[in-house]
């Protein structure tokens, strides 16, 4: 009898998009969600995020993903939200 190969577990979680610099409410929510893993980076709305690969700067329009493993990842957006 052949053994059934186990498929790798899909490491999904939650994601938030970095809001534009003028969206104070969205920025507060994002920074609260990031906790100690995130901080404002510049006055154009970028945030610095601690990931498994080190600190990464996420700009408005990028996605910050929290995986089930508890690590943050930054997914780059094709379009910029800079105003």
PDB file of C-alpha atoms in Angstrom:
ATOM      1  CA  UNK A   1       0.000   0.000   0.000  1.00  0.00           C
ATOM      2  CA  UNK A   2       1.325   3.462  -0.928  1.00  0.00           C
ATOM      3  CA  UNK A   3       1.456   6.168   1.693  1.00  0.00           C
ATOM      4  CA  UNK A   4      -0.425   9.372   0.937  1.00  0.00           C
ATOM      5  CA  UNK A   5       1.896  12.342   0.809  1.00  0.00           C
ATOM      6  CA  UNK A   6       0.952  15.141   3.126  1.00  0.00           C
ATOM      7  CA  UNK A   7       0.481  18.490   1.442  1.00  0.00           C
ATOM      8  CA  UNK A   8       2.309  21.396   3.070  1.00  0.00           C
ATOM      9  CA  UNK A   9       0.138  23.424   5.385  1.00  0.00           C
ATOM     10  CA  UNK A  10      -0.963  26.732   3.938  1.00  0.00           C
ATOM     11  CA  UNK A  11       0.323  29.482   6.219  1.00  0.00           C
ATOM     12  CA  UNK A  12      -2.463  32.030   5.876  1.00  0.00           C
ATOM     13  CA  UNK A  13      -3.368  34.744   8.319  1.00  0.00           C
ATOM     14  CA  UNK A  14      -4.520  38.356   8.228  1.00  0.00           C
ATOM     15  CA  UNK A  15      -3.444  41.369   6.186  1.00  0.00           C
ATOM     16  CA  UNK A  16      -3.776  45.145   6.340  1.00  0.00           C
ATOM     17  CA  UNK A  17      -2.940  47.644   3.647  1.00  0.00           C
ATOM     18  CA  UNK A  18      -0.742  50.604   4.554  1.00  0.00           C
ATOM     19  CA  UNK A  19      -3.055  53.624   4.359  1.00  0.00           C
ATOM     20  CA  UNK A  20      -2.131  56.985   2.797  1.00  0.00           C
ATOM     21  CA  UNK A  21      -0.287  59.467   5.032  1.00  0.00           C
ATOM     22  CA  UNK A  22      -3.385  61.671   5.481  1.00  0.00           C
ATOM     23  CA  UNK A  23      -5.499  58.779   6.887  1.00  0.00           C
ATOM     24  CA  UNK A  24      -4.727  59.275  10.600  1.00  0.00           C
ATOM     25  CA  UNK A  25      -7.381  56.806  11.754  1.00  0.00           C
ATOM     26  CA  UNK A  26      -6.138  54.053   9.423  1.00  0.00           C
ATOM     27  CA  UNK A  27      -2.521  54.677  10.444  1.00  0.00           C
ATOM     28  CA  UNK A  28      -3.404  54.427  14.151  1.00  0.00           C
ATOM     29  CA  UNK A  29      -5.194  51.130  13.527  1.00  0.00           C
ATOM     30  CA  UNK A  30      -2.248  49.756  11.524  1.00  0.00           C
ATOM     31  CA  UNK A  31       0.334  50.744  14.143  1.00  0.00           C
ATOM     32  CA  UNK A  32      -1.812  49.295  16.927  1.00  0.00           C
ATOM     33  CA  UNK A  33      -2.111  46.027  14.962  1.00  0.00           C
ATOM     34  CA  UNK A  34       1.663  45.919  14.400  1.00  0.00           C
ATOM     35  CA  UNK A  35       2.434  46.596  18.065  1.00  0.00           C
ATOM     36  CA  UNK A  36       6.164  46.483  18.853  1.00  0.00           C
ATOM     37  CA  UNK A  37       6.868  45.147  15.341  1.00  0.00           C
ATOM     38  CA  UNK A  38       6.087  48.444  13.605  1.00  0.00           C
ATOM     39  CA  UNK A  39       6.776  52.157  13.779  1.00  0.00           C
ATOM     40  CA  UNK A  40       6.307  55.236  11.555  1.00  0.00           C
ATOM     41  CA  UNK A  41       9.183  55.664   9.126  1.00  0.00           C
ATOM     42  CA  UNK A  42       8.693  59.000   7.361  1.00  0.00           C
ATOM     43  CA  UNK A  43       6.171  61.804   6.833  1.00  0.00           C
ATOM     44  CA  UNK A  44       4.982  60.295   3.514  1.00  0.00           C
ATOM     45  CA  UNK A  45       3.185  57.443   5.298  1.00  0.00           C
ATOM     46  CA  UNK A  46       5.801  54.691   5.258  1.00  0.00           C
ATOM     47  CA  UNK A  47       6.100  52.342   8.227  1.00  0.00           C
ATOM     48  CA  UNK A  48       8.979  50.127   9.274  1.00  0.00           C
ATOM     49  CA  UNK A  49       7.951  46.534   9.987  1.00  0.00           C
ATOM     50  CA  UNK A  50       9.957  43.866  11.767  1.00  0.00           C
ATOM     51  CA  UNK A  51       9.787  40.686   9.664  1.00  0.00           C
ATOM     52  CA  UNK A  52      11.473  37.301   9.823  1.00  0.00           C
ATOM     53  CA  UNK A  53      14.047  38.651   7.351  1.00  0.00           C
ATOM     54  CA  UNK A  54      14.721  41.862   9.297  1.00  0.00           C
ATOM     55  CA  UNK A  55      13.276  45.370   9.156  1.00  0.00           C
ATOM     56  CA  UNK A  56      11.344  46.231   5.972  1.00  0.00           C
ATOM     57  CA  UNK A  57       9.864  49.591   4.971  1.00  0.00           C
ATOM     58  CA  UNK A  58       6.252  49.358   3.765  1.00  0.00           C
ATOM     59  CA  UNK A  59       4.853  52.306   1.799  1.00  0.00           C
ATOM     60  CA  UNK A  60       1.205  53.371   1.366  1.00  0.00           C
ATOM     61  CA  UNK A  61      -0.564  50.800  -0.793  1.00  0.00           C
ATOM     62  CA  UNK A  62       1.648  47.878   0.289  1.00  0.00           C
ATOM     63  CA  UNK A  63       0.111  44.980   2.194  1.00  0.00           C
ATOM     64  CA  UNK A  64       1.417  43.846   5.576  1.00  0.00           C
ATOM     65  CA  UNK A  65       0.573  40.196   6.170  1.00  0.00           C
ATOM     66  CA  UNK A  66       0.561  38.474   9.560  1.00  0.00           C
ATOM     67  CA  UNK A  67       0.989  34.771   8.934  1.00  0.00           C
ATOM     68  CA  UNK A  68      -0.293  32.005  11.182  1.00  0.00           C
ATOM     69  CA  UNK A  69       3.302  31.418  12.280  1.00  0.00           C
ATOM     70  CA  UNK A  70       3.236  34.913  13.834  1.00  0.00           C
ATOM     71  CA  UNK A  71       5.641  36.608  11.415  1.00  0.00           C
ATOM     72  CA  UNK A  72       4.904  39.756   9.455  1.00  0.00           C
ATOM     73  CA  UNK A  73       5.607  39.947   5.711  1.00  0.00           C
ATOM     74  CA  UNK A  74       5.394  42.922   3.336  1.00  0.00           C
ATOM     75  CA  UNK A  75       3.772  42.444  -0.072  1.00  0.00           C
ATOM     76  CA  UNK A  76       4.539  45.250  -2.494  1.00  0.00           C
ATOM     77  CA  UNK A  77       1.692  46.943  -4.310  1.00  0.00           C
ATOM     78  CA  UNK A  78       1.925  47.653  -8.021  1.00  0.00           C
ATOM     79  CA  UNK A  79       0.483  51.143  -7.535  1.00  0.00           C
ATOM     80  CA  UNK A  80       1.546  53.820  -5.083  1.00  0.00           C
ATOM     81  CA  UNK A  81      -0.888  55.702  -2.894  1.00  0.00           C
ATOM     82  CA  UNK A  82       1.416  58.683  -2.383  1.00  0.00           C
ATOM     83  CA  UNK A  83      -0.552  61.886  -2.789  1.00  0.00           C
TER      84      UNK A  83
END
